[in-house]
Tab-separated table of C-alpha atoms and ligand atoms in Angstrom:
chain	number	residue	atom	x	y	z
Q	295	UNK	CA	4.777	-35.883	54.129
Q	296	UNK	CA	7.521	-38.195	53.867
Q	297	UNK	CA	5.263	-41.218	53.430
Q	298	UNK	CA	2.873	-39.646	51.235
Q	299	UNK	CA	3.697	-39.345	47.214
Q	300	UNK	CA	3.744	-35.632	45.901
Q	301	UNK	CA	0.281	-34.442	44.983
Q	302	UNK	CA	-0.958	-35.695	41.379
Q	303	UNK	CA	1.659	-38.575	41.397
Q	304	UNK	CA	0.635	-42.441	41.690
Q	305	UNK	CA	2.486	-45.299	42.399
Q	306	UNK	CA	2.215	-48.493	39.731
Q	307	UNK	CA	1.929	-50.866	42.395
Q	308	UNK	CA	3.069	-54.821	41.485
Q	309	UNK	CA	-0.796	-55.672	41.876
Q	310	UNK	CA	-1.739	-53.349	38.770
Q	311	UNK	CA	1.872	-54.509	37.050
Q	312	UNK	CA	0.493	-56.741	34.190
Q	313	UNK	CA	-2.319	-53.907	33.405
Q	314	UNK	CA	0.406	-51.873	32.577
Q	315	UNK	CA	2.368	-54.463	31.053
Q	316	UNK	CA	-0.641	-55.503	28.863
Q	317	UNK	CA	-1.095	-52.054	27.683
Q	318	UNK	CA	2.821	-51.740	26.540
Q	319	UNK	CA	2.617	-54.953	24.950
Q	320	UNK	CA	-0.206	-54.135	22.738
Q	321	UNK	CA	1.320	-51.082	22.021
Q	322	UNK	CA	4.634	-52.712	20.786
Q	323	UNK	CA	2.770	-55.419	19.024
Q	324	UNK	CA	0.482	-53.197	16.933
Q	325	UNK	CA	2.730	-50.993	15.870
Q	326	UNK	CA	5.191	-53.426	14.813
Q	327	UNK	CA	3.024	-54.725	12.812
Q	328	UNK	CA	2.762	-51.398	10.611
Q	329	UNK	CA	6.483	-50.846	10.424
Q	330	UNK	CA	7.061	-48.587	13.771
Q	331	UNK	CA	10.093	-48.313	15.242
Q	332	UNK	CA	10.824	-47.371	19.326
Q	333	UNK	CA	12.219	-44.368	19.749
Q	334	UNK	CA	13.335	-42.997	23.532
Q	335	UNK	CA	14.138	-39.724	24.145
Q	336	UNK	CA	15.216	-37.931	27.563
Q	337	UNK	CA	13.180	-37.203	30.456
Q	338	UNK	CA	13.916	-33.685	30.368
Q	339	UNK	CA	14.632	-30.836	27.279
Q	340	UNK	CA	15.620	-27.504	26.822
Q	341	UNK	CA	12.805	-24.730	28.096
Q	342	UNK	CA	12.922	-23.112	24.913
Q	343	UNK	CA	12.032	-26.769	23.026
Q	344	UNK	CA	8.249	-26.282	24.691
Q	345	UNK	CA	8.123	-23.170	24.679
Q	346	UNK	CA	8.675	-23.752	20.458
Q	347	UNK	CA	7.654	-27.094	20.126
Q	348	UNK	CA	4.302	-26.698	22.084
Q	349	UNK	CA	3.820	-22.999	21.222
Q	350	UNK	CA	3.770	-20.004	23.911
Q	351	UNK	CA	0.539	-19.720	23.630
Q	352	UNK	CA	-0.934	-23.050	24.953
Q	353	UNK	CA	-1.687	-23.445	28.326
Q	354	UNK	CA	0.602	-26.241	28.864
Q	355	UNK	CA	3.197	-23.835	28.051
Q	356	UNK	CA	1.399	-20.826	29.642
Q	357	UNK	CA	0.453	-22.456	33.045
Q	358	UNK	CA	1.836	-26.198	33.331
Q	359	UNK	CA	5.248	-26.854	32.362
Q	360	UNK	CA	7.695	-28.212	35.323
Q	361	UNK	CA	10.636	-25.628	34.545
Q	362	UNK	CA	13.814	-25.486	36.665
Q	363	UNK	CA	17.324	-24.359	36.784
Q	364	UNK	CA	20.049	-26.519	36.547
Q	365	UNK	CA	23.220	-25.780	38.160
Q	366	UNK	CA	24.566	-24.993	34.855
Q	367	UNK	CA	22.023	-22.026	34.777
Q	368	UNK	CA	20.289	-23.687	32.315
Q	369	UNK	CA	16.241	-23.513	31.776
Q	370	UNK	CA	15.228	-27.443	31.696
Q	371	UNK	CA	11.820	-28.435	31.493
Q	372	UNK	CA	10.725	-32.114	32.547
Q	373	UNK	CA	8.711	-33.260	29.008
Q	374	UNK	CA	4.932	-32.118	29.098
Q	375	UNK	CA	4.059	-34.208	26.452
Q	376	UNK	CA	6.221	-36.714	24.069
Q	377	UNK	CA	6.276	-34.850	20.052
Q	378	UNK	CA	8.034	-32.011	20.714
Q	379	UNK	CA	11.238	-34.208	21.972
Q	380	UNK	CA	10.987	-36.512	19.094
Q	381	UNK	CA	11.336	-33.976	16.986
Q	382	UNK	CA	14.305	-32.552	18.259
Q	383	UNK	CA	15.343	-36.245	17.831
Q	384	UNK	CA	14.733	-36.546	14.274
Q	385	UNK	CA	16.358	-33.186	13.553
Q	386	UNK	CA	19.502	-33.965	15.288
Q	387	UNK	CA	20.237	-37.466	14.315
Q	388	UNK	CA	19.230	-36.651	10.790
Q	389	UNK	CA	17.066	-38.773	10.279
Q	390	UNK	CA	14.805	-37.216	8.154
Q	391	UNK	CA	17.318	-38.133	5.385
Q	392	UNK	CA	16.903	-41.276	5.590
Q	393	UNK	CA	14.043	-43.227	3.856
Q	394	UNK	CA	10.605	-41.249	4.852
Q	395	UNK	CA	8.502	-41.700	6.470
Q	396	UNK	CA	10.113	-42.488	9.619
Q	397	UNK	CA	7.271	-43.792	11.448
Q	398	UNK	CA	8.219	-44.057	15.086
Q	399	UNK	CA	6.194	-45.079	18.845
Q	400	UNK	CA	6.923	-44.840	22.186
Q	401	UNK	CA	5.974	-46.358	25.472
Q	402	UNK	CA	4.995	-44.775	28.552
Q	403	UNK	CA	6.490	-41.659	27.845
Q	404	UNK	CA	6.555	-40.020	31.409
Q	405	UNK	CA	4.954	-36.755	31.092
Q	406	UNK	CA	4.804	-33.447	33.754
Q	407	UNK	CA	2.303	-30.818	33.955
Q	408	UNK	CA	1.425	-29.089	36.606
Q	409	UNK	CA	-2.392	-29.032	36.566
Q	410	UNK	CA	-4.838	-29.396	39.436
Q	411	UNK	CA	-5.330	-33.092	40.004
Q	412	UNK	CA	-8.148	-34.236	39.776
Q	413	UNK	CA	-9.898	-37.834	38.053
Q	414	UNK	CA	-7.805	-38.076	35.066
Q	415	UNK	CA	-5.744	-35.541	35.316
Q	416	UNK	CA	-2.247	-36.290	36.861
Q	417	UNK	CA	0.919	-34.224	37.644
Q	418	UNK	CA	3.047	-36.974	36.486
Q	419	UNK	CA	1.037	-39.707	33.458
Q	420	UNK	CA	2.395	-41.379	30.964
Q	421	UNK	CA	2.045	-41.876	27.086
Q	422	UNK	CA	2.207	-44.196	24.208
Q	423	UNK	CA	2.106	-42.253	21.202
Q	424	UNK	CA	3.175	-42.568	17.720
Q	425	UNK	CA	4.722	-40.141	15.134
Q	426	UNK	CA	5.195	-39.872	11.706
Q	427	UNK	CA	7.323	-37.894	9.536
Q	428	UNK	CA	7.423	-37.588	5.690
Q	429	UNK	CA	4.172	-38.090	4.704
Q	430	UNK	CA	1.753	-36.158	3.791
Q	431	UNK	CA	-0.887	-38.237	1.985
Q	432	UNK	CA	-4.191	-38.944	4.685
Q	433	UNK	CA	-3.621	-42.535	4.459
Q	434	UNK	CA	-1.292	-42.064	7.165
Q	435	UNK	CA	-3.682	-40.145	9.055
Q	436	UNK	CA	-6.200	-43.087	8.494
Q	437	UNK	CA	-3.552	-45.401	9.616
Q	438	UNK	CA	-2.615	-43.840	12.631
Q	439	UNK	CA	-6.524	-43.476	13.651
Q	440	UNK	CA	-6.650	-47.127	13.051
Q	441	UNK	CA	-3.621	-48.368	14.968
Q	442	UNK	CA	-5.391	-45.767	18.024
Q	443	UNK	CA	-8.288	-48.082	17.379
Q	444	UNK	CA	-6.769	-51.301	17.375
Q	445	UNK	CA	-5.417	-50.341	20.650
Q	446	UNK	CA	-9.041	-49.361	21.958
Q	447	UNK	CA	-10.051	-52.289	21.139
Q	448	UNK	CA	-7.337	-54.414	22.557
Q	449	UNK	CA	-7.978	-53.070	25.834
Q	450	UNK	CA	-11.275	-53.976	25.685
Q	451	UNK	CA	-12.707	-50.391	25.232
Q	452	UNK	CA	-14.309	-50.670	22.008
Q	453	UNK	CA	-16.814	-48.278	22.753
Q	454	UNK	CA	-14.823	-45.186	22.582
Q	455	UNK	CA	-16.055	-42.636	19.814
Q	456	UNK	CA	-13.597	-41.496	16.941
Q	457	UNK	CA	-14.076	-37.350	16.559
Q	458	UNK	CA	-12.373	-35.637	13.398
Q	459	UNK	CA	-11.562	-32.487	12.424
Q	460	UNK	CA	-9.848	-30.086	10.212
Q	461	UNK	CA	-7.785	-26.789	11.025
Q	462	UNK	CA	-6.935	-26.473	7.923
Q	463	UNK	CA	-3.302	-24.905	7.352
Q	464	UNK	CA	-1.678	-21.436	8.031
Q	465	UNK	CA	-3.570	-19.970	4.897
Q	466	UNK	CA	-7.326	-20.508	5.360
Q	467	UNK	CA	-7.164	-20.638	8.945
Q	468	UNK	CA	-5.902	-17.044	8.827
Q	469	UNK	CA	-8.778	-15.577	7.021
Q	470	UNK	CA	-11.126	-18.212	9.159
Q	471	UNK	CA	-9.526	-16.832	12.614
Q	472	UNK	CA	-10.462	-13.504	11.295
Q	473	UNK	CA	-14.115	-14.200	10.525
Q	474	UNK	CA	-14.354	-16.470	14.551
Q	475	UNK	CA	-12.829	-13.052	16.202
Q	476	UNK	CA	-15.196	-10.672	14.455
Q	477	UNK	CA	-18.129	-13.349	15.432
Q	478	UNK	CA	-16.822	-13.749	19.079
Q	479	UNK	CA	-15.973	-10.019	19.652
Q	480	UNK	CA	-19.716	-8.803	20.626
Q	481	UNK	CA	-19.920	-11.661	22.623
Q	482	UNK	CA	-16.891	-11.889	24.612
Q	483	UNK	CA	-18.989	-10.196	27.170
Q	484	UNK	CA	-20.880	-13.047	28.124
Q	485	UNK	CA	-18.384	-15.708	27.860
Q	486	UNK	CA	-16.145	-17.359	30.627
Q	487	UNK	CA	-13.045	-15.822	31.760
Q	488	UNK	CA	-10.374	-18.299	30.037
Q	489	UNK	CA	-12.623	-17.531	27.099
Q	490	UNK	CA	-11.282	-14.142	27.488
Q	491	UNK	CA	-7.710	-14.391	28.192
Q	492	UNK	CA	-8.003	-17.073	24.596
Q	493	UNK	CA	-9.679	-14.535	22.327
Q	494	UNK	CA	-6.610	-12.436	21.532
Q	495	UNK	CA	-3.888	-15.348	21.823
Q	496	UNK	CA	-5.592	-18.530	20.948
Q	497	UNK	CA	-9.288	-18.009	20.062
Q	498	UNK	CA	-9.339	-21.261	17.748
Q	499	UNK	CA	-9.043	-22.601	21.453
Q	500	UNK	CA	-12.401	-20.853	22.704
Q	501	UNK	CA	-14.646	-23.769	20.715
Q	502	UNK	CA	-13.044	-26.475	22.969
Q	503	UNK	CA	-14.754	-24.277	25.831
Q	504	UNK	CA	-17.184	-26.585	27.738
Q	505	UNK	CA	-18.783	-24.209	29.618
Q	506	UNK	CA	-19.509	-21.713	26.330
Q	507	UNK	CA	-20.626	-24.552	24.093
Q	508	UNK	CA	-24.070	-23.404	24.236
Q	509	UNK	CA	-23.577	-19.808	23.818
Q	510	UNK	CA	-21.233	-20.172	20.185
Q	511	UNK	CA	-23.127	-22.948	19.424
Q	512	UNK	CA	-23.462	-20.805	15.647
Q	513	UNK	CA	-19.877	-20.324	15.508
Q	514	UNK	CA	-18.773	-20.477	11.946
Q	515	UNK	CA	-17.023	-23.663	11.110
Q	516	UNK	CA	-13.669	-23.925	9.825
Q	517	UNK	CA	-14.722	-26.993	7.688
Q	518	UNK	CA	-16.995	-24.447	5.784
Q	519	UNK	CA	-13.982	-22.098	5.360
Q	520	UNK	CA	-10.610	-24.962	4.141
Q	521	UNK	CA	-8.918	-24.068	0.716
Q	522	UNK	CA	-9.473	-26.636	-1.920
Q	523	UNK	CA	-6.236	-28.627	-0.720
Q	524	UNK	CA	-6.959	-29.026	2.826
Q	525	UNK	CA	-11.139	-29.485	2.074
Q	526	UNK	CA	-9.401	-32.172	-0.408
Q	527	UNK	CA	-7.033	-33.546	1.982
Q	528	UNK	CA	-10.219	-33.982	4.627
Q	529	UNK	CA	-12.699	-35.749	1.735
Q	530	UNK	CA	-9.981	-38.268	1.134
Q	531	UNK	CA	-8.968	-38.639	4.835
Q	532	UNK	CA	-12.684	-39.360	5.247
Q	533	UNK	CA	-13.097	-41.794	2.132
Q	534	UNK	CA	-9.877	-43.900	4.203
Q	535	UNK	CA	-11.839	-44.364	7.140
Q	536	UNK	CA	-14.487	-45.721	5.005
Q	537	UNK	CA	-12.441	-48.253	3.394
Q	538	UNK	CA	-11.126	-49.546	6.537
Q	539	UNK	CA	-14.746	-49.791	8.030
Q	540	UNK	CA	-13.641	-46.844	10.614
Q	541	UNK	CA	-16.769	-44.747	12.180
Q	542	UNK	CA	-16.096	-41.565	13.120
Q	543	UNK	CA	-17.959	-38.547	14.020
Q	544	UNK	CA	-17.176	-34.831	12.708
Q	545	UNK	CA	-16.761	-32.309	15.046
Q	546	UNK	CA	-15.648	-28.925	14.146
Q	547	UNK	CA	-14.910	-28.501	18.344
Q	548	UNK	CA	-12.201	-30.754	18.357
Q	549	UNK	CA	-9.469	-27.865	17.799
Q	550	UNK	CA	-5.536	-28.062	18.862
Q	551	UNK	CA	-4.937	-24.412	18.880
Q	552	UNK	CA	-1.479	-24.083	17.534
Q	553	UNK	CA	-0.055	-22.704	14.583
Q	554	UNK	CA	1.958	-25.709	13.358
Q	555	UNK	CA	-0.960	-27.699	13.960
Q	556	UNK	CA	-2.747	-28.704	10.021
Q	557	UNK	CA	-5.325	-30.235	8.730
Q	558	UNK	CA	-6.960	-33.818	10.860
Q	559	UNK	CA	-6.544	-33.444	13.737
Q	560	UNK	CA	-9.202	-36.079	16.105
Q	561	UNK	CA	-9.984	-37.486	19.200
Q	562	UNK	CA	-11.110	-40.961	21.217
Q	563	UNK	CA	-13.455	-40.315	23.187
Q	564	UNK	CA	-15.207	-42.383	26.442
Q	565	UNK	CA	-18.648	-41.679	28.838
Q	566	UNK	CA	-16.866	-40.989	32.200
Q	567	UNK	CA	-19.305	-39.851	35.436
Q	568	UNK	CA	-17.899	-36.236	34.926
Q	569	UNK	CA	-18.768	-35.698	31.361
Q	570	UNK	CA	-16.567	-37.122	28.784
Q	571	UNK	CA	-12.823	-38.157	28.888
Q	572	UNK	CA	-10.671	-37.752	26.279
Q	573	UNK	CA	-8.440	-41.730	26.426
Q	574	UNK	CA	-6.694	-40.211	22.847
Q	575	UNK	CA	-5.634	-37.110	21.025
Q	576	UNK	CA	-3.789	-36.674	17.637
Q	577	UNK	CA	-3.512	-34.625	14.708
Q	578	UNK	CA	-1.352	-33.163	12.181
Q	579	UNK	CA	1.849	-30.662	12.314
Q	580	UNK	CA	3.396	-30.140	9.076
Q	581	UNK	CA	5.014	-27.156	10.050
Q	582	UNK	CA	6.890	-28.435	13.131
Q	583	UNK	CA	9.437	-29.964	11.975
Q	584	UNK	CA	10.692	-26.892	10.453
Q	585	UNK	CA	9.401	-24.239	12.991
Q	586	UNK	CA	11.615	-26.212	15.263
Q	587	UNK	CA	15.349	-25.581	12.521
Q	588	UNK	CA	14.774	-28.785	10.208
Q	589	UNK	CA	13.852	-29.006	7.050
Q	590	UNK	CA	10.032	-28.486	6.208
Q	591	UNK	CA	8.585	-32.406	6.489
Q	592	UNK	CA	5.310	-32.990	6.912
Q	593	UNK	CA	4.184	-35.093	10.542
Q	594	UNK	CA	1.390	-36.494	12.388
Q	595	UNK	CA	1.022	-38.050	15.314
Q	596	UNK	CA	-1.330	-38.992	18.733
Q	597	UNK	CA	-1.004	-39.439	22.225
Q	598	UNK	CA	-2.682	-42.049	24.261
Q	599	UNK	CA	-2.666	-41.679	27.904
Q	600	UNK	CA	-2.028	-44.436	30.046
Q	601	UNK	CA	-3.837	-43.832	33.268
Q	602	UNK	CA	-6.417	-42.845	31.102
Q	603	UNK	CA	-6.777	-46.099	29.272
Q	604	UNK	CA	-6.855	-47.743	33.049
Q	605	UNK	CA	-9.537	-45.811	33.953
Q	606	UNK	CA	-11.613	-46.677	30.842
Q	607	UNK	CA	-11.151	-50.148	31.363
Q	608	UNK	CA	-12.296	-49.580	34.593
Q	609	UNK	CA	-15.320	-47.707	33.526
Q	610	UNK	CA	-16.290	-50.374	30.561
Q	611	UNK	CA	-15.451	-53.469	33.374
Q	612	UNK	CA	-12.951	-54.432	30.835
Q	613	UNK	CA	-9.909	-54.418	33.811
Q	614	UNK	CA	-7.760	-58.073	32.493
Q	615	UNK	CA	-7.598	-60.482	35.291
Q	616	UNK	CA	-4.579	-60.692	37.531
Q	617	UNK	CA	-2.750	-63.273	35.710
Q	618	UNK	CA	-1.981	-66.204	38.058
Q	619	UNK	CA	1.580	-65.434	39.939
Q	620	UNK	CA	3.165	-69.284	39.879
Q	621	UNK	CA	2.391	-72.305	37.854
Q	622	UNK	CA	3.825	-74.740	40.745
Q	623	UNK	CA	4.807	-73.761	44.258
Q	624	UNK	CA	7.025	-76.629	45.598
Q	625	UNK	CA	6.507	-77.663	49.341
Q	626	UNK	CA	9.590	-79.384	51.513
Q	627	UNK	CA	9.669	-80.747	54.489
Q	628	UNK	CA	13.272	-81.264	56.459
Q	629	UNK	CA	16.587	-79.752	55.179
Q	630	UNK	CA	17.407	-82.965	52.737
Q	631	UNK	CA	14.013	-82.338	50.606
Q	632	UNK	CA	14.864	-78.281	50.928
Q	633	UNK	CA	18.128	-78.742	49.254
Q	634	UNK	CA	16.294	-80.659	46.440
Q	635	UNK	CA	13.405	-78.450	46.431
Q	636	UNK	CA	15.845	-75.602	45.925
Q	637	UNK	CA	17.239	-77.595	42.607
Q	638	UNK	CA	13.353	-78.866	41.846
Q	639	UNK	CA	12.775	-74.871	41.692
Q	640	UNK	CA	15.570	-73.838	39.611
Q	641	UNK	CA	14.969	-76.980	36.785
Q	642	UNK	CA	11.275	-75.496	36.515
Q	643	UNK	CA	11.998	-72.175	35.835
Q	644	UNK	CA	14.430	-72.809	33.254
Q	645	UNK	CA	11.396	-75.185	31.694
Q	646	UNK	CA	9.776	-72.059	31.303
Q	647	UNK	CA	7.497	-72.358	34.938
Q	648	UNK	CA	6.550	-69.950	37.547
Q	649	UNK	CA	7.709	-71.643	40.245
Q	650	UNK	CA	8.720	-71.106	43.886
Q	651	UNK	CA	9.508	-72.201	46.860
Q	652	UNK	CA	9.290	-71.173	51.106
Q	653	UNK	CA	11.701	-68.040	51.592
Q	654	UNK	CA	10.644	-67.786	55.730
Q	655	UNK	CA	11.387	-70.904	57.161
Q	656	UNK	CA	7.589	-72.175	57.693
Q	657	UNK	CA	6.171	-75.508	58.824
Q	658	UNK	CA	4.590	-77.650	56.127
Q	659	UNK	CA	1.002	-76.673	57.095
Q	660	UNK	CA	2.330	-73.203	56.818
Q	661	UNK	CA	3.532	-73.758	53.424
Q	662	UNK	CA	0.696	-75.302	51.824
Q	663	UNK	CA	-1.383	-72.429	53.831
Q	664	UNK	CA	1.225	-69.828	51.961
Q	665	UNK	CA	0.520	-71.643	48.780
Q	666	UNK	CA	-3.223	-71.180	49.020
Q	667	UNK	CA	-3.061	-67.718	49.522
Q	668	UNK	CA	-1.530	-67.051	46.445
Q	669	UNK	CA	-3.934	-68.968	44.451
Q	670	UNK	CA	-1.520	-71.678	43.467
Q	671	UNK	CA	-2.894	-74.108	41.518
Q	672	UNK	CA	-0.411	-76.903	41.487
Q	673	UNK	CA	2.140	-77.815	44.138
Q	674	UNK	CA	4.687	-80.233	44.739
Q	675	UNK	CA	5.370	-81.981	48.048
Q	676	UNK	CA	8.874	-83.061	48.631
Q	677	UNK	CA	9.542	-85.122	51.517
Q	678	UNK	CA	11.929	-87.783	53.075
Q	679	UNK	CA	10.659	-91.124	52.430
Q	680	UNK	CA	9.226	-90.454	48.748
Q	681	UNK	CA	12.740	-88.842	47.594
Q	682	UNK	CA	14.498	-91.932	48.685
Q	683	UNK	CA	11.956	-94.104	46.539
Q	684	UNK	CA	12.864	-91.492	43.532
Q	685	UNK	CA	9.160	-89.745	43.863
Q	686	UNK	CA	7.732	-86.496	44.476
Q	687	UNK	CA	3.561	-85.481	44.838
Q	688	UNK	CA	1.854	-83.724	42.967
Q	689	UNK	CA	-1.047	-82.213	44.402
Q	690	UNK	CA	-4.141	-80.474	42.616
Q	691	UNK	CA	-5.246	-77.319	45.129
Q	692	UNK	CA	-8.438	-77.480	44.199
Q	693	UNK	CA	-9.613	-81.118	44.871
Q	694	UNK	CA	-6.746	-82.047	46.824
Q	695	UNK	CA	-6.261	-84.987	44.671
Q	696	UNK	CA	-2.320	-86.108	45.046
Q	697	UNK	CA	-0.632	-88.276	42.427
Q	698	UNK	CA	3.175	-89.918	42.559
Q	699	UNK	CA	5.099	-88.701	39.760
Q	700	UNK	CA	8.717	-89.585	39.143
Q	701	UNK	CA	11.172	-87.216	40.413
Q	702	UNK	CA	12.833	-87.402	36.776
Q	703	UNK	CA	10.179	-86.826	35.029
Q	704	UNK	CA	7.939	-84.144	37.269
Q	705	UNK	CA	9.844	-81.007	35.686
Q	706	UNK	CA	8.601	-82.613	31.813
Q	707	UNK	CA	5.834	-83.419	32.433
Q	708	UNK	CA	4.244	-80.229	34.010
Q	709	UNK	CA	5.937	-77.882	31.138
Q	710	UNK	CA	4.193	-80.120	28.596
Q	711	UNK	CA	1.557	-78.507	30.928
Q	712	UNK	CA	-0.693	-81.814	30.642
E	289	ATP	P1	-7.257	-32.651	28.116
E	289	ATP	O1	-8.191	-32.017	27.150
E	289	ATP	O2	-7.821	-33.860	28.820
E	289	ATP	O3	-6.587	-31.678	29.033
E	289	ATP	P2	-4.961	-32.435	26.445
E	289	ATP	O4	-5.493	-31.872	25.172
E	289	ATP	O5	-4.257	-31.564	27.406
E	289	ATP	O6	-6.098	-33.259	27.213
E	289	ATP	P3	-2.947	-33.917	25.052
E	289	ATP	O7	-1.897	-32.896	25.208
E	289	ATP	O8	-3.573	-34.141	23.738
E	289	ATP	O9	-4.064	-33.708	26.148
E	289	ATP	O10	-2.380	-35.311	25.614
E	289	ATP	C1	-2.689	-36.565	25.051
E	289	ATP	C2	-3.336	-37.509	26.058
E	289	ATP	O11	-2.629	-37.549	27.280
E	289	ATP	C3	-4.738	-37.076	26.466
E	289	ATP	O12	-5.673	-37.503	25.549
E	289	ATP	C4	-4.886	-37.837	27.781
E	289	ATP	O13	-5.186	-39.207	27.535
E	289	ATP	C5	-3.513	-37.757	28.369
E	289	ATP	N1	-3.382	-36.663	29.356
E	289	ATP	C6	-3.208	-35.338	29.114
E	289	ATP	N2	-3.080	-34.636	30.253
E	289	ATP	C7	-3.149	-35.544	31.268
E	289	ATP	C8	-3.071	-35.461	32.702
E	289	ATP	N3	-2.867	-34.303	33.327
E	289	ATP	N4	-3.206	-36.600	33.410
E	289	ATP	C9	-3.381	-37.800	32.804
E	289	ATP	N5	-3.472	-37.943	31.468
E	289	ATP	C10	-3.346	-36.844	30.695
E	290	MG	MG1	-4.839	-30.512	29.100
């Protein structure tokens, strides 16, 4: 027990680091680029927040939410996903009077649900997601499906497949939910237990069933059944992702299943052994903002997950090699050339080098041994008789070739990386 993480946890072990680091960097850099800001909020939120903010009626709110007592008595909830706290964010800070849209992103967002682990499905993951507030023309929703795709492609997995949708809003989903139920009721025989339990509370939810698909294959569509606004709102959304040379697929499946949730609403999708995993999932919420006490602004946002976007890159062999860890190791022998190779080391990182030295007291062989391990491709030997001539070696690790270089000029001339 005590050496073993908690079910559905991982570690992020230094050998993995730069995967992760690569996948924050993108993020930061692509959404800079469009004018998003970072925003952080905390780890854990008021109960009630969720059970708002996600809706009582999702099973991340039925069935997965890590809720506690504090010793305040109060009902905290460790985040099960990353909008719901940035909109208590933009509600308290106000910022939704300032200059809209507020277009915001975060990082690996640590998020909690307790689900049954399994591949790709974590007790603790993380996110990088993006929000936006203010707008409500689809241009945003075209630019947020293209900064999702950006990032696909970034880390290498191009291949994943862009699914839209609409839910249209509060209006014609209404009389749409009422034509699904009395098309599902005669069936709700046959269909799987969640099914069931979704038909009264959620039944928008029953079309992302994978194990009914077949049966409700001739479910009516809400795309068949959106007012003029929202059918408007989806023909312009579409005529976007044109423009910008986006291919998408519709599917009238992809469904969020909340009542805040309006209009696009769309997925990234990847081939996975088990069927196929979702790496991305967004859509619209113009009624969150004020379901949750703000003032009615219109939002949109997605979620990326980040073990998820491992795992693809895994799947599409587009893993990014493990960058090398030093440019230069430096090798001493006797305490005179260690006290130099100790300043050596210091002068070549502030040039801007990876560079390093012995740390356990080995013998030369050792060293060099030590050095090889780590894949170094350049090292420099420091010993007695060439310090006192004012010389150090440099020596190529992978044809052993050694040349003299000047002790004053060794730390120039490898960061002009020659
Ligand atoms: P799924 O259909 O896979 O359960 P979801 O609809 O619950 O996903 P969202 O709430 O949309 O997922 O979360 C956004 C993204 O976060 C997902 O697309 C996925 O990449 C990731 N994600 C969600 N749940 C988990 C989990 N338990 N473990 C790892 N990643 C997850
Ligand atoms: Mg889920």
């Amino acid at each position: 027990m005590l050496t073993q993480a908690p079910k559905g946890t991982q570690d992020m072990l230094p050998k993995d680091a730069h995967r992760w680091q690569s996948v924050e960097a993108n993020m930061r850099r692509i959404c800079a680029l469009a004018g998003y800001r970072e925003i952080r909020t905390p780890m854990f939120e008021h109960t009630e927040l969720f059970q708002r903010g996600v809706g009582d009626a999702t099973d991340v709110v039925q069935k997965e939410m890590y809720t506690f007592c504090d010793k305040g008595n109060r009902s905290i909830t460790l985040k099960p996903e990353g909008t719901a706290g940035v909109v208590r964010a933009l509600i308290e800070s106000h910022m939704y009077a300032d200059a809209l849209p507020a277009k915001l992103y975060y990082v690996s967002c640590p998020c909690f649900r307790y689900e049954k682990p399994q591949s790709g499905r974590l007790r603790q993951f993380h996110q990088n997601g993006v929000e936006v507030f203010g707008a409500k023309d689809p241009s945003v929703d075209a630019e947020i499906i293209d900064i999702a795709r950006q990032l696909l492609d970034a880390f290498g997995i191009a291949g994943a497949r862009l699914k839209i949708n609409s839910i249209g809003c509060p209006t014609c989903r209404k009389a749409y939910l009422d034509k699904l139920r009395a098309y599902l009721e005669p069936k709700l025989g046959g269909l799987c237990k969640t099914c069931q339990e979704r038909f009264s509370r959620n039944p928008l939810r029953i079309l992302d069933c994978k194990e009914d698909a077949e049966k409700l294959a001739d479910a009516p569509s809400m795309l068949d059944n959106l007012c003029p606004e929202c059918a408007a709102h989806f023909e312009k959304l579409r005529a976007y992702l044109d423009a910008m040379g986006i291919a998408y697929a519709i599917d009238p499946r992809i469904v969020r299943g909340l009542d805040y949730y309006t209009r696009t609403v769309f997925e990234y999708v990847i081939d996975a052994p088990g069927g196929e995993l979702t790496v991305c999932g967004g859509g619209r919420y113009d009624g969150l903002v004020e379901e949750l006490g703000g003032p009615a602004t219109p939002g949109i946002g997605f979620g990326m997950g980040v073990e998820r976007v491992l795992m693809a890159q895994d799947l599409c062999g587009a893993a990014p090699k493990t960058p090398e860890m030093y440019d230069v190791f430096v090798v001493t022998m006797g305490d005179e050339a260690r006290m130099e190779g100790v300043r050596l080391v210091r002068e070549l990182r502030a040039a801007g080098l990876k560079a390093d030295l012995d740390h356990a007291a080995r013998s030369m062989k050792a060293q060099f041994k030590y050095a090889n391990k780590l894949g170094v491709r350049r090292v420099i030997v420091l010993a007695g008789d060439e310090l006192a001539k004012g010389v150090v070696k440099l020596r190529d690790m992978q044809n052993s070739e050694e040349t003299e270089v000047a002790r004053g000029e060794i730390v120039a001339r490898l960061a002009a990386r020659d």
